[in-house]
Short mmCIF file of C-alpha atoms and ligand atoms in Angstrom, two decimals:
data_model
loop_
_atom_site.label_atom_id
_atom_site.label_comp_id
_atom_site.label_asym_id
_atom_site.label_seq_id
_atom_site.Cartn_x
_atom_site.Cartn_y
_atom_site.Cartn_z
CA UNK A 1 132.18 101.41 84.80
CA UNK A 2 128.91 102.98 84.21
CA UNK A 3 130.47 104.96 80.85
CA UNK A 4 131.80 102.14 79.58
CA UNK A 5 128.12 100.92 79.25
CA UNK A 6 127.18 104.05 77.84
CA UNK A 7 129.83 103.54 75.56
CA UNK A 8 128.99 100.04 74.65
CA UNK A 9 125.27 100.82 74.83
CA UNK A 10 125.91 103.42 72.74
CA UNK A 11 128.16 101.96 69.91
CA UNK A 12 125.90 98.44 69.69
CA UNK A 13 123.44 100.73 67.57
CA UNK A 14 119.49 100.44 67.50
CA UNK A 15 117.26 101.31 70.47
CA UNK A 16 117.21 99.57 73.88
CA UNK A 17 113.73 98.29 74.62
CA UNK A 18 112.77 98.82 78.05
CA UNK A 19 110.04 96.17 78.97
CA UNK A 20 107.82 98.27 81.93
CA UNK A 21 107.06 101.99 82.47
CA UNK A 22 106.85 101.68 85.95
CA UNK A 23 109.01 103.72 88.57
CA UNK A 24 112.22 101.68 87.45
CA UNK A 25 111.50 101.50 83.68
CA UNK A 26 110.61 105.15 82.85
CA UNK A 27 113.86 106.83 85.30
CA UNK A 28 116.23 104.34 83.44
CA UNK A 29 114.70 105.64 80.09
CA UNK A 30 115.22 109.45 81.38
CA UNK A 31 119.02 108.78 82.69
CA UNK A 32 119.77 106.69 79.18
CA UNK A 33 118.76 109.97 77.42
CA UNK A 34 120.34 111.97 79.83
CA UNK A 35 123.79 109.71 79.58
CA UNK A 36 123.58 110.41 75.30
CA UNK A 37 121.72 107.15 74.16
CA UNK A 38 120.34 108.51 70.99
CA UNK A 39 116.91 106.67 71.39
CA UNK A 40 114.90 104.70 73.87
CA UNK A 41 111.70 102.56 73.42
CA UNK A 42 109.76 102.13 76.53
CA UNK A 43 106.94 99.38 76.55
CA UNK A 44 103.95 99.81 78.92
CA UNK A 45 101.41 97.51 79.32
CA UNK A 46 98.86 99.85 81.16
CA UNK A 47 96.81 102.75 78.78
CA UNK A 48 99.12 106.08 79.98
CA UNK A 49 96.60 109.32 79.10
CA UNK A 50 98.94 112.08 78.06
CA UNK A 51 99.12 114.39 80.68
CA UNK A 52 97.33 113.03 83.62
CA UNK A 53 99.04 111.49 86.50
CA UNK A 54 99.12 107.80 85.90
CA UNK A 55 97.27 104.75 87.70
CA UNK A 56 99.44 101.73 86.86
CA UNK A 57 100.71 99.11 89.51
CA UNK A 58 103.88 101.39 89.87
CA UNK A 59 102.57 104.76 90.44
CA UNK A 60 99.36 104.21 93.21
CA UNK A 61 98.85 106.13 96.54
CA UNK A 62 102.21 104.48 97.71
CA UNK A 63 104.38 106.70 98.66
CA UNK A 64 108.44 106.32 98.07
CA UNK A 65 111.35 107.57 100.15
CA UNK A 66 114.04 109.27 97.73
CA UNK A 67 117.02 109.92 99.32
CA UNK A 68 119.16 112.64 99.08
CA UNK A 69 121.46 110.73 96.36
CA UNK A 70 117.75 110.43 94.41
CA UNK A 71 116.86 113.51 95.01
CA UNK A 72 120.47 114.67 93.63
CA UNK A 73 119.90 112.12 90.34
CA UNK A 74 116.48 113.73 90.04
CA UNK A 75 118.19 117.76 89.84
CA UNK A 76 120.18 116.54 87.30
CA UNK A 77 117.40 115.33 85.03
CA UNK A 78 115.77 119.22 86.20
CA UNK A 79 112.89 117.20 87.53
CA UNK A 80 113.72 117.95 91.26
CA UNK A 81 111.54 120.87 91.39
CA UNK A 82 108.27 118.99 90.09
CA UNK A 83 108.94 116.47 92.83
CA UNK A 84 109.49 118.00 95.11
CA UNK A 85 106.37 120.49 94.66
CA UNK A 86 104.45 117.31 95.87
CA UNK A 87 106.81 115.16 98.48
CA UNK A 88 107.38 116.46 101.88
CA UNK A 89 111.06 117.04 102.92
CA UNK A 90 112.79 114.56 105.50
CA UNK A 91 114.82 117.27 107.52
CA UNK A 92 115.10 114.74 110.57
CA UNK A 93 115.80 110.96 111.08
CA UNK A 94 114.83 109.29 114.73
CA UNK A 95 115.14 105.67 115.19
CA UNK A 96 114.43 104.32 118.47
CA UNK A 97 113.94 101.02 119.88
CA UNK A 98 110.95 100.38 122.10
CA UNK A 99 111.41 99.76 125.84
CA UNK A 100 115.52 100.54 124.90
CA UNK A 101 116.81 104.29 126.06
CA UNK A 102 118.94 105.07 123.30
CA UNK A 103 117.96 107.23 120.75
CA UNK A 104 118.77 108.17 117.31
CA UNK A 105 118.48 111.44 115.81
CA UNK A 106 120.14 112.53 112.39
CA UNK A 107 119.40 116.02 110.99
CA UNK A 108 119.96 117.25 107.42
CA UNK A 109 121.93 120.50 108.79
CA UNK A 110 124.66 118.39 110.30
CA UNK A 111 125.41 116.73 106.88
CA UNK A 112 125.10 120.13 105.30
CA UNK A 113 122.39 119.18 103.45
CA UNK A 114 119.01 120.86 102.51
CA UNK A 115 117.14 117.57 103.52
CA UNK A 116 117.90 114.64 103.96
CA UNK A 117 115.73 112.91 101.71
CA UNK A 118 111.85 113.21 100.77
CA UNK A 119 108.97 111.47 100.47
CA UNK A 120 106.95 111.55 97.17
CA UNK A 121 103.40 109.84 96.57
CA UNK A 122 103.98 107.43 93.56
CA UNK A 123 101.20 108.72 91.58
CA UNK A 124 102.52 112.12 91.55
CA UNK A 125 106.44 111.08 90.95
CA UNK A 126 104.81 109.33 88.35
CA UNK A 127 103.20 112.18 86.89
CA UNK A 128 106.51 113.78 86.67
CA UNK A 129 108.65 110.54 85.30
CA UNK A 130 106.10 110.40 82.34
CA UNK A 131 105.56 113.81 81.34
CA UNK A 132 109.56 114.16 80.83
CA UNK A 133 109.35 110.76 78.84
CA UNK A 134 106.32 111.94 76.89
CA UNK A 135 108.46 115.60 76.52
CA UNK A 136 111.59 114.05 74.95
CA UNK A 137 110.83 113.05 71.04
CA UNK A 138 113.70 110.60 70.98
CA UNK A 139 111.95 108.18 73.51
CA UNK A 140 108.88 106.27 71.85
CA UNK A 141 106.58 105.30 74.58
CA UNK A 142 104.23 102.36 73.50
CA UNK A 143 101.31 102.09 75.75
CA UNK A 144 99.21 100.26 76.18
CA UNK A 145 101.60 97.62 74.60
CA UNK A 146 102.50 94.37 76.31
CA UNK A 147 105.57 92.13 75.90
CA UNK A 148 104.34 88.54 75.18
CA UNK A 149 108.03 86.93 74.32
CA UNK A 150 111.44 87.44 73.49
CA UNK A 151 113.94 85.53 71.19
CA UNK A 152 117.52 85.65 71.22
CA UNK A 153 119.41 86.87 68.67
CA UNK A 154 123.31 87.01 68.10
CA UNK A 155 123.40 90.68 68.86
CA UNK A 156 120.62 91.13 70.64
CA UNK A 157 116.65 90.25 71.06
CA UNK A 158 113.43 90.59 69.07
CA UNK A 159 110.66 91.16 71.02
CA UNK A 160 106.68 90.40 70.54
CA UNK A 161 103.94 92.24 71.60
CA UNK A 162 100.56 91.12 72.01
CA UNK A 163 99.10 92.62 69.09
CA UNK A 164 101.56 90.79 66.66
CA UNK A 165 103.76 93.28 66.05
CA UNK A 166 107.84 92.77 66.79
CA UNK A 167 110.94 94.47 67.33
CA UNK A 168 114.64 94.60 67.69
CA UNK A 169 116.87 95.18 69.89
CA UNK A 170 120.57 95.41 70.87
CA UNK A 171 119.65 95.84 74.61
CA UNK A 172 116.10 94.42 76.35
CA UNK A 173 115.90 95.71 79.67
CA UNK A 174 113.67 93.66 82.11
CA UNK A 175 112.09 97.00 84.14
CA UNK A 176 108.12 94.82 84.91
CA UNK A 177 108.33 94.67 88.20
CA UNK A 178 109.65 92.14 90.97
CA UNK A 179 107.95 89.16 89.50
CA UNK A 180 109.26 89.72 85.99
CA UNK A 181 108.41 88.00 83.19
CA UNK A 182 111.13 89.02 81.22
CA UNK A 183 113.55 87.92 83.75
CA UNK A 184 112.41 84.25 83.49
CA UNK A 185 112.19 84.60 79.46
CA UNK A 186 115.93 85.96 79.36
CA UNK A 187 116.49 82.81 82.01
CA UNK A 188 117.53 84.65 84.88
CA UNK A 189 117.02 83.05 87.62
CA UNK A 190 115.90 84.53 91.85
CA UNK A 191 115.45 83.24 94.37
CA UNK A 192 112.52 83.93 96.79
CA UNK A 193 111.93 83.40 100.63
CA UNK A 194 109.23 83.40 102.42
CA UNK A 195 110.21 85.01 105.72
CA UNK A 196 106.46 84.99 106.80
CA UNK A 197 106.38 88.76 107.37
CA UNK A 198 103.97 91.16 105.75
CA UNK A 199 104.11 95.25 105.80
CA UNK A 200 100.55 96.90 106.23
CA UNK A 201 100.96 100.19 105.00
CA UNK A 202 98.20 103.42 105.02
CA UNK A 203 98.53 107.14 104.61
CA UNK A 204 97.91 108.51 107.97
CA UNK A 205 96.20 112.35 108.82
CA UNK A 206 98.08 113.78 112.14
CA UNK A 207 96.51 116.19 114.50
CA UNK A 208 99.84 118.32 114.61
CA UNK A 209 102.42 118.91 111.93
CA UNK A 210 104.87 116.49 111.49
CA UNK A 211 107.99 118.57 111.42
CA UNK A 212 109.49 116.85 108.60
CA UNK A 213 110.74 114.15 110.94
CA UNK A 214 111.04 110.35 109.90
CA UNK A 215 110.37 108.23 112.23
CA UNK A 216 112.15 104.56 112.44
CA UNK A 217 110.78 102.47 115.15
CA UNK A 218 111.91 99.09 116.32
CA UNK A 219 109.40 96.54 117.89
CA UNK A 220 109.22 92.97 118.94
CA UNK A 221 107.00 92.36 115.96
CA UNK A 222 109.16 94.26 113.07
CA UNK A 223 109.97 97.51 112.40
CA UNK A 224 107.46 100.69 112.09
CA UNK A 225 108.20 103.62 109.73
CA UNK A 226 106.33 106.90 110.03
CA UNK A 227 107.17 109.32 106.85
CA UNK A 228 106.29 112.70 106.23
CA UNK A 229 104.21 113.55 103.21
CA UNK A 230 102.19 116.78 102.55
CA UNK A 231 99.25 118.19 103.74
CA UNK A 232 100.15 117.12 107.52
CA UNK A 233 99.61 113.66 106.64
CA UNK A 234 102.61 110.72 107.46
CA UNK A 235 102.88 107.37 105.39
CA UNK A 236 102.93 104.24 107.62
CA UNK A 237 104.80 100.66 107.15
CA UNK A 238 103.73 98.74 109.66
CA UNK A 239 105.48 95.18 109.51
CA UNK A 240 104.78 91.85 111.42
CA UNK A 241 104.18 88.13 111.21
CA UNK A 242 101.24 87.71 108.65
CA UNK A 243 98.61 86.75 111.26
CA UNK A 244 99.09 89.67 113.42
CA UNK A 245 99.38 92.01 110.17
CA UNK A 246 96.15 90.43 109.35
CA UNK A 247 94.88 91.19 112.74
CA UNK A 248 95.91 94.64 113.01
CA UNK A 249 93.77 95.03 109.45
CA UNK A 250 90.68 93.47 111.24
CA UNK A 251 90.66 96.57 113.18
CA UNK A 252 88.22 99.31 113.09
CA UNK A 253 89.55 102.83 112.75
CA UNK A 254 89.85 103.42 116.69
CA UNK A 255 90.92 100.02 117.36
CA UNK A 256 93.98 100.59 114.98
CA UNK A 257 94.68 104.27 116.35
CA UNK A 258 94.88 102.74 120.00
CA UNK A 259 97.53 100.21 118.04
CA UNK A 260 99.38 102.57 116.73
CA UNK A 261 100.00 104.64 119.30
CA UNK A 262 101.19 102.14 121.65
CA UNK A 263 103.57 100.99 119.68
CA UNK A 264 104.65 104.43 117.88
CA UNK A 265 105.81 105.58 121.22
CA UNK A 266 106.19 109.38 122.60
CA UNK A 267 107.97 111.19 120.08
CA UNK A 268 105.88 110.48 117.10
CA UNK A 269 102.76 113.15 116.26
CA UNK A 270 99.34 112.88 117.50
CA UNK A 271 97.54 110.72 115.02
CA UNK A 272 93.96 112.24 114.09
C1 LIG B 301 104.56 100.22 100.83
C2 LIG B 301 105.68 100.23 99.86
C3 LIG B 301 106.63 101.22 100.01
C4 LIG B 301 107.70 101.24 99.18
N1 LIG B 301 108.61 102.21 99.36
C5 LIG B 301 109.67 102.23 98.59
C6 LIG B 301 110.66 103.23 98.78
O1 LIG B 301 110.55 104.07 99.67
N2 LIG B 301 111.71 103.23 97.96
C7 LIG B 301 111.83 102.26 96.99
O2 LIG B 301 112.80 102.29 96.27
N3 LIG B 301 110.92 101.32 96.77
C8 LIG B 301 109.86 101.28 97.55
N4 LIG B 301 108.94 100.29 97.37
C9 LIG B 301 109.09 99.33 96.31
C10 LIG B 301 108.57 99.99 95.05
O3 LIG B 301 107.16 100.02 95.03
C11 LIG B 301 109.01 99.21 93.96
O4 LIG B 301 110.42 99.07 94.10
C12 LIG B 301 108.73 99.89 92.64
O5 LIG B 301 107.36 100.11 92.41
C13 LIG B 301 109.25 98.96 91.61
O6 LIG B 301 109.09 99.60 90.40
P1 LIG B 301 109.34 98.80 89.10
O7 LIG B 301 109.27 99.80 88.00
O8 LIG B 301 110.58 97.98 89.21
O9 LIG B 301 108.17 97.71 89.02
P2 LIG B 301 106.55 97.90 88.99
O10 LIG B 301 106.14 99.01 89.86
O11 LIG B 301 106.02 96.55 89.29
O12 LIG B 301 106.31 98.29 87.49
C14 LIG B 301 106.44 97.35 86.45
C15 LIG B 301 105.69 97.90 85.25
O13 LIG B 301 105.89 96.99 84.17
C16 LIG B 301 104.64 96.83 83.50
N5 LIG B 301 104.70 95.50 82.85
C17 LIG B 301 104.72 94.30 83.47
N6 LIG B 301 104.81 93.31 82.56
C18 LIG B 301 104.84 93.91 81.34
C19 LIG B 301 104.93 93.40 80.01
N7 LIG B 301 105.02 92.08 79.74
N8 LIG B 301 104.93 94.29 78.97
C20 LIG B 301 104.87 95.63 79.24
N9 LIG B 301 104.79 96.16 80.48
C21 LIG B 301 104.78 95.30 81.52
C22 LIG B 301 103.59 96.92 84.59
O14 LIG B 301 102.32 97.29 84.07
C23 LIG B 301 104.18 98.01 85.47
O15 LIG B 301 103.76 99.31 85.12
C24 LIG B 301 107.84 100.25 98.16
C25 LIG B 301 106.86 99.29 97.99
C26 LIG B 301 105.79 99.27 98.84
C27 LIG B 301 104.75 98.19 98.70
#
């Protein structure tokens, strides 16, 4: 399936205009290259300074879990190395349920694997995504550009930008975000639900080290992720119904430790 898009992408001729150098925008432009499409235009609407690590809604001090199918994805582009020099390993998965016995514990060396995944901060993963765009002549990176409309062509779309200028193309990929404009110009519709849940998320310093374990807790509230990232630090997602999420954020620092640990249970790390 996915070479007979290459193929197709590759025959239709012309550049396909990716509309967002975020995290999804500039990998697709990377694995197009990677798959033989000739050229790629990527359209940013954030100022990108050659060479320093970005600061664009993608790539903030979020952090992202790559797996180890990623992380495999990411050694075939030869960027593995440069992500990894900045993402702490996940060597050990344990999911538990609070006030429930039963435990979960995976570990990369039953699944032969070197890790099982790792966690990256965005801003750095960033870093990496961009220089390898900015490093391959045949992908024109406009930015800061912005997208103002699209029309429809018979084989294909012309694109404006906000300065005036236009341009074709046999492919427009929608790659701005999860509220896409593009999306709604190309009429594709989504649907959206409110499930009255929010995630409050913060990087966390630990007073031990954290082993490389991720930890996957299940509460009355929502669920609780603890990930490893470098530096003994751990990223938290901390979901709930939106007034308690707001609550817990009301919280001074050793109100929210005291939280925290009571729900995080035994087996996480001290928290500084
Ligand atoms: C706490 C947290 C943890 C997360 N962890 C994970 C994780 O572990 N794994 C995971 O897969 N996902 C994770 N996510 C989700 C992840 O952040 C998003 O999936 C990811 O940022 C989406 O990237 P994107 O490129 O699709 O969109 P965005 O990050 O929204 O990027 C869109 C880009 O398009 C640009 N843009 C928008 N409109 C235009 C326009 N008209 N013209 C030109 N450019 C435009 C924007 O400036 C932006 O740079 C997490 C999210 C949060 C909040």
């Amino acid at each position: 399936m996915r070479g007979a898009i290459m193929d197709a992408l590759n025959q239709a001729g012309g550049a396909p205009l990716i509309v967002g150098g975020g995290m999804a925008g500039a990998a697709l432009a990377l694995l197009l290259r990677h798959h033989g499409t000739p050229a790629v235009t990527l359209v940013e609407s954030h100022a990108i300074a050659a060479g320093e690590p970005p600061d664009t809604p993608s790539f903030d001090a979020r952090s992202t879990a790559l797996s180890a199918g990623s992380l495999a994805t990411l050694a075939k582009l030869g960027l593995l190395e440069a992500v990894l020099e900045r993402a702490a390993s996940i060597e050990t998965v344990h999911v538990s349920r609070r006030e429930r016995l039963g435990i979960t514990r995976l570990h990369a060396g039953e699944h032969a694997l070197p890790r099982l995944g790792a966690v990256v901060e965005n801003r750095w993963f960033g870093h990496v995504l961009l220089r390898a765009v900015e490093a391959d002549p045949a992908i024109t990176l406009r930015a800061p550009a912005r997208v103002t409309g699209i029309r429809r062509l018979a084989d294909g779309y012309t694109a404006t930008f906000e300065d005036g200028d236009s341009l074709d193309t046999p492919l427009l990929i929608a790659a701005d975000g999860a509220r896409s404009q593009t999306r709604d110009w190309m009429g594709i519709t989504a649907r959206h639900e409110d499930l009255g849940q929010d995630a409050l998320i913060a990087n966390l310093g630990l007073a031990e080290p954290h082993g490389g374990v991720a930890f996957e807790r299940f509460l009355d509230d929502g669920p609780l992720a603890l990930l490893p990232l470098p530096d003994q630090r751990m990223a938290l997602v901390w979901t709930g119904p939106r007034e308690q999420v707001d609550a817990w954020m009301a919280l001074d620092d050793d109100g929210f430790l005291a939280a925290l640990r009571e729900r995080v249970g035994a087996a996480a790390p001290r928290l500084a």
